[in-house]
């Protein structure tokens, strides 16, 4: 007797999802739609295909990203700007992690739009949040352990970007950047790429040593997690 109620509620929620996706196309309604959809991304399993296949949605998300490029240099990004673009990045992470949309996401080279954020060096909270969320999108890609993802990333500058963040980023950013590098190293193609030249190999090795010494000397709780999650990271350099 009670089964139709949840179904009806689910239908109402789904209608709201459709409405918010449509509202992404309008600059006047986009900010609230970004916020609401980012809250729902974990509870709507097929949100990624809905976003990818709806007219103008991905273009709207990319517009949000491009709109704050001028705030990167000089670094004038505000907390409000950062929160808004990070909501857009959260939706792109949803698309990146879904098996039905991941290949198209890579084919469109969308991760490259995030790299200017990873180049930033400002230590303010808006920039730290922006870098961490951008790394989260790349992390969602490598988490799948798919060869297609590694092959794509190796054609980009993600390795030097991760290494620089491991040197100077916040603790959380260091950890996510290390996770991405770990996934690349655990892939045969990725490991061969890093070992291809002495300069590349030695740079990665030195950063990794410095990274682990940082956690050991600072006695951070992340140290144990990093050692547990990345037991194979030092092995190519023994």
mmCIF file of C-alpha atoms in Angstrom, residues 43-227:
data_model
loop_
_atom_site.group_PDB
_atom_site.id
_atom_site.type_symbol
_atom_site.label_atom_id
_atom_site.label_comp_id
_atom_site.label_asym_id
_atom_site.label_seq_id
_atom_site.Cartn_x
_atom_site.Cartn_y
_atom_site.Cartn_z
ATOM 1 C CA UNK A 43 22.343 9.944 -5.350
ATOM 2 C CA UNK A 44 21.475 9.962 -9.078
ATOM 3 C CA UNK A 45 23.323 7.037 -10.714
ATOM 4 C CA UNK A 46 22.640 8.140 -14.289
ATOM 5 C CA UNK A 47 23.292 11.840 -13.785
ATOM 6 C CA UNK A 48 26.467 11.703 -15.910
ATOM 7 C CA UNK A 49 24.728 10.474 -19.102
ATOM 8 C CA UNK A 50 21.927 12.956 -18.479
ATOM 9 C CA UNK A 51 24.446 15.791 -18.303
ATOM 10 C CA UNK A 52 26.499 14.612 -21.269
ATOM 11 C CA UNK A 53 23.593 14.053 -23.651
ATOM 12 C CA UNK A 54 21.525 17.115 -22.755
ATOM 13 C CA UNK A 55 21.826 20.026 -25.165
ATOM 14 C CA UNK A 56 24.343 22.698 -24.195
ATOM 15 C CA UNK A 57 25.089 21.351 -20.719
ATOM 16 C CA UNK A 58 28.771 20.495 -21.122
ATOM 17 C CA UNK A 59 29.317 23.779 -22.970
ATOM 18 C CA UNK A 60 27.755 25.595 -20.001
ATOM 19 C CA UNK A 61 30.072 23.790 -17.557
ATOM 20 C CA UNK A 62 33.108 24.645 -19.676
ATOM 21 C CA UNK A 63 31.959 28.241 -19.832
ATOM 22 C CA UNK A 64 31.982 28.335 -16.035
ATOM 23 C CA UNK A 65 35.599 27.140 -16.105
ATOM 24 C CA UNK A 66 36.778 29.538 -18.802
ATOM 25 C CA UNK A 67 35.029 32.472 -17.134
ATOM 26 C CA UNK A 68 37.438 32.436 -14.192
ATOM 27 C CA UNK A 69 40.651 32.160 -16.198
ATOM 28 C CA UNK A 70 41.123 35.949 -15.930
ATOM 29 C CA UNK A 71 41.007 35.615 -12.126
ATOM 30 C CA UNK A 72 43.977 33.243 -12.126
ATOM 31 C CA UNK A 73 46.609 35.719 -13.252
ATOM 32 C CA UNK A 74 46.792 38.005 -11.443
ATOM 33 C CA UNK A 75 45.365 35.826 -8.636
ATOM 34 C CA UNK A 76 42.125 37.585 -7.716
ATOM 35 C CA UNK A 77 39.850 34.544 -7.332
ATOM 36 C CA UNK A 78 37.210 35.053 -4.635
ATOM 37 C CA UNK A 79 35.616 32.408 -2.417
ATOM 38 C CA UNK A 80 32.306 32.853 -4.243
ATOM 39 C CA UNK A 81 33.922 32.342 -7.649
ATOM 40 C CA UNK A 82 35.809 29.309 -6.374
ATOM 41 C CA UNK A 83 32.712 27.678 -4.893
ATOM 42 C CA UNK A 84 30.745 28.212 -8.073
ATOM 43 C CA UNK A 85 33.348 26.798 -10.442
ATOM 44 C CA UNK A 86 34.010 23.897 -8.075
ATOM 45 C CA UNK A 87 30.335 22.954 -8.327
ATOM 46 C CA UNK A 88 30.817 22.797 -12.097
ATOM 47 C CA UNK A 89 33.970 20.705 -11.612
ATOM 48 C CA UNK A 90 32.051 18.326 -9.343
ATOM 49 C CA UNK A 91 29.615 17.659 -12.178
ATOM 50 C CA UNK A 92 32.505 17.091 -14.589
ATOM 51 C CA UNK A 93 33.960 14.622 -12.086
ATOM 52 C CA UNK A 94 30.648 12.804 -12.197
ATOM 53 C CA UNK A 95 30.928 12.583 -15.996
ATOM 54 C CA UNK A 96 34.587 11.502 -15.794
ATOM 55 C CA UNK A 97 33.854 8.638 -13.411
ATOM 56 C CA UNK A 98 30.859 7.163 -15.260
ATOM 57 C CA UNK A 99 31.630 4.250 -17.652
ATOM 58 C CA UNK A 100 29.137 5.464 -20.261
ATOM 59 C CA UNK A 101 30.620 8.951 -20.565
ATOM 60 C CA UNK A 102 34.299 8.532 -19.668
ATOM 61 C CA UNK A 103 35.587 7.752 -23.175
ATOM 62 C CA UNK A 104 33.729 10.676 -24.720
ATOM 63 C CA UNK A 105 34.971 12.904 -21.895
ATOM 64 C CA UNK A 106 38.559 11.996 -22.789
ATOM 65 C CA UNK A 107 37.979 12.209 -26.545
ATOM 66 C CA UNK A 108 36.792 15.786 -26.060
ATOM 67 C CA UNK A 109 40.037 16.563 -24.137
ATOM 68 C CA UNK A 110 38.006 18.164 -21.363
ATOM 69 C CA UNK A 111 40.658 17.519 -18.658
ATOM 70 C CA UNK A 112 42.904 20.026 -20.438
ATOM 71 C CA UNK A 113 40.538 22.814 -19.426
ATOM 72 C CA UNK A 114 41.449 22.069 -15.790
ATOM 73 C CA UNK A 115 45.225 22.268 -16.174
ATOM 74 C CA UNK A 116 45.434 26.076 -15.830
ATOM 75 C CA UNK A 117 43.998 25.612 -12.325
ATOM 76 C CA UNK A 118 46.714 23.077 -11.483
ATOM 77 C CA UNK A 119 49.340 25.599 -12.602
ATOM 78 C CA UNK A 120 48.269 28.100 -9.939
ATOM 79 C CA UNK A 121 50.504 28.616 -6.902
ATOM 80 C CA UNK A 122 48.473 30.949 -4.679
ATOM 81 C CA UNK A 123 48.045 29.570 -1.150
ATOM 82 C CA UNK A 124 44.686 31.228 -0.485
ATOM 83 C CA UNK A 125 41.712 28.997 0.338
ATOM 84 C CA UNK A 126 39.836 29.686 -2.924
ATOM 85 C CA UNK A 127 42.847 28.532 -4.957
ATOM 86 C CA UNK A 128 43.549 25.514 -2.729
ATOM 87 C CA UNK A 129 39.929 24.433 -3.079
ATOM 88 C CA UNK A 130 40.095 24.961 -6.845
ATOM 89 C CA UNK A 131 43.263 22.861 -7.203
ATOM 90 C CA UNK A 132 41.950 20.095 -4.960
ATOM 91 C CA UNK A 133 38.643 19.836 -6.842
ATOM 92 C CA UNK A 134 40.448 19.838 -10.194
ATOM 93 C CA UNK A 135 42.720 17.037 -8.977
ATOM 94 C CA UNK A 136 39.572 15.185 -7.943
ATOM 95 C CA UNK A 137 38.405 15.091 -11.558
ATOM 96 C CA UNK A 138 41.727 13.569 -12.682
ATOM 97 C CA UNK A 139 41.650 11.223 -9.693
ATOM 98 C CA UNK A 140 38.204 9.993 -10.740
ATOM 99 C CA UNK A 141 39.637 9.131 -14.152
ATOM 100 C CA UNK A 142 42.673 7.174 -12.927
ATOM 101 C CA UNK A 143 40.648 5.379 -10.249
ATOM 102 C CA UNK A 144 39.107 3.255 -13.007
ATOM 103 C CA UNK A 145 42.499 1.669 -13.878
ATOM 104 C CA UNK A 146 41.671 1.884 -17.575
ATOM 105 C CA UNK A 147 44.457 1.907 -20.136
ATOM 106 C CA UNK A 148 42.662 4.547 -22.177
ATOM 107 C CA UNK A 149 42.906 6.969 -19.266
ATOM 108 C CA UNK A 150 46.634 6.408 -18.718
ATOM 109 C CA UNK A 151 47.368 6.716 -22.427
ATOM 110 C CA UNK A 152 45.534 10.045 -22.541
ATOM 111 C CA UNK A 153 47.218 11.468 -19.434
ATOM 112 C CA UNK A 154 50.676 10.560 -20.710
ATOM 113 C CA UNK A 155 50.079 12.856 -23.701
ATOM 114 C CA UNK A 156 49.488 15.757 -21.301
ATOM 115 C CA UNK A 157 51.537 17.541 -18.625
ATOM 116 C CA UNK A 158 49.815 15.850 -15.671
ATOM 117 C CA UNK A 159 52.999 14.233 -14.294
ATOM 118 C CA UNK A 160 55.004 17.477 -13.828
ATOM 119 C CA UNK A 161 51.872 19.176 -12.492
ATOM 120 C CA UNK A 162 51.359 16.434 -9.893
ATOM 121 C CA UNK A 163 55.031 16.530 -8.945
ATOM 122 C CA UNK A 164 54.913 20.278 -8.358
ATOM 123 C CA UNK A 165 51.780 19.955 -6.209
ATOM 124 C CA UNK A 166 53.453 17.153 -4.233
ATOM 125 C CA UNK A 167 56.273 19.601 -3.506
ATOM 126 C CA UNK A 168 54.295 22.671 -2.546
ATOM 127 C CA UNK A 169 50.559 21.914 -2.277
ATOM 128 C CA UNK A 170 48.347 21.486 0.774
ATOM 129 C CA UNK A 171 48.246 18.108 2.526
ATOM 130 C CA UNK A 172 45.058 17.020 0.776
ATOM 131 C CA UNK A 173 46.314 18.183 -2.616
ATOM 132 C CA UNK A 174 49.615 16.363 -2.040
ATOM 133 C CA UNK A 175 47.709 13.166 -1.240
ATOM 134 C CA UNK A 176 45.458 13.317 -4.320
ATOM 135 C CA UNK A 177 48.386 14.215 -6.585
ATOM 136 C CA UNK A 178 50.307 11.239 -5.181
ATOM 137 C CA UNK A 179 47.317 8.977 -5.794
ATOM 138 C CA UNK A 180 47.244 10.056 -9.445
ATOM 139 C CA UNK A 181 50.986 9.478 -9.829
ATOM 140 C CA UNK A 182 50.652 6.104 -8.087
ATOM 141 C CA UNK A 183 48.028 4.989 -10.607
ATOM 142 C CA UNK A 184 50.285 6.022 -13.485
ATOM 143 C CA UNK A 185 53.285 4.210 -11.977
ATOM 144 C CA UNK A 186 51.291 1.027 -11.396
ATOM 145 C CA UNK A 187 50.485 0.893 -15.105
ATOM 146 C CA UNK A 188 53.187 -0.691 -17.271
ATOM 147 C CA UNK A 189 52.895 2.010 -19.916
ATOM 148 C CA UNK A 190 53.053 4.747 -17.311
ATOM 149 C CA UNK A 191 56.059 3.227 -15.574
ATOM 150 C CA UNK A 192 57.873 2.787 -18.910
ATOM 151 C CA UNK A 193 57.177 6.441 -19.735
ATOM 152 C CA UNK A 194 58.663 7.678 -16.453
ATOM 153 C CA UNK A 195 61.704 5.415 -16.786
ATOM 154 C CA UNK A 196 62.286 6.414 -20.403
ATOM 155 C CA UNK A 197 64.897 9.040 -19.533
ATOM 156 C CA UNK A 198 67.193 9.470 -16.547
ATOM 157 C CA UNK A 199 66.051 13.056 -16.022
ATOM 158 C CA UNK A 200 62.390 12.066 -15.822
ATOM 159 C CA UNK A 201 63.136 9.068 -13.601
ATOM 160 C CA UNK A 202 65.350 10.994 -11.171
ATOM 161 C CA UNK A 203 62.896 13.899 -10.902
ATOM 162 C CA UNK A 204 60.036 11.592 -9.939
ATOM 163 C CA UNK A 205 62.258 9.672 -7.517
ATOM 164 C CA UNK A 206 63.465 12.814 -5.725
ATOM 165 C CA UNK A 207 59.942 14.209 -5.349
ATOM 166 C CA UNK A 208 58.675 10.891 -3.973
ATOM 167 C CA UNK A 209 61.486 10.710 -1.432
ATOM 168 C CA UNK A 210 60.784 14.275 -0.348
ATOM 169 C CA UNK A 211 57.076 13.539 -0.133
ATOM 170 C CA UNK A 212 57.517 10.587 2.199
ATOM 171 C CA UNK A 213 60.060 12.419 4.346
ATOM 172 C CA UNK A 214 57.545 15.249 4.688
ATOM 173 C CA UNK A 215 54.928 12.959 6.171
ATOM 174 C CA UNK A 216 57.437 11.116 8.340
ATOM 175 C CA UNK A 217 59.036 14.226 9.808
ATOM 176 C CA UNK A 218 55.725 16.041 10.275
ATOM 177 C CA UNK A 219 54.163 12.876 11.775
ATOM 178 C CA UNK A 220 50.944 13.570 9.935
ATOM 179 C CA UNK A 221 48.054 11.123 10.027
ATOM 180 C CA UNK A 222 48.179 11.130 6.250
ATOM 181 C CA UNK A 223 51.587 9.467 6.464
ATOM 182 C CA UNK A 224 50.197 6.094 7.461
ATOM 183 C CA UNK A 225 47.467 6.332 4.834
ATOM 184 C CA UNK A 226 49.988 7.201 2.129
ATOM 185 C CA UNK A 227 52.280 4.320 3.096
#
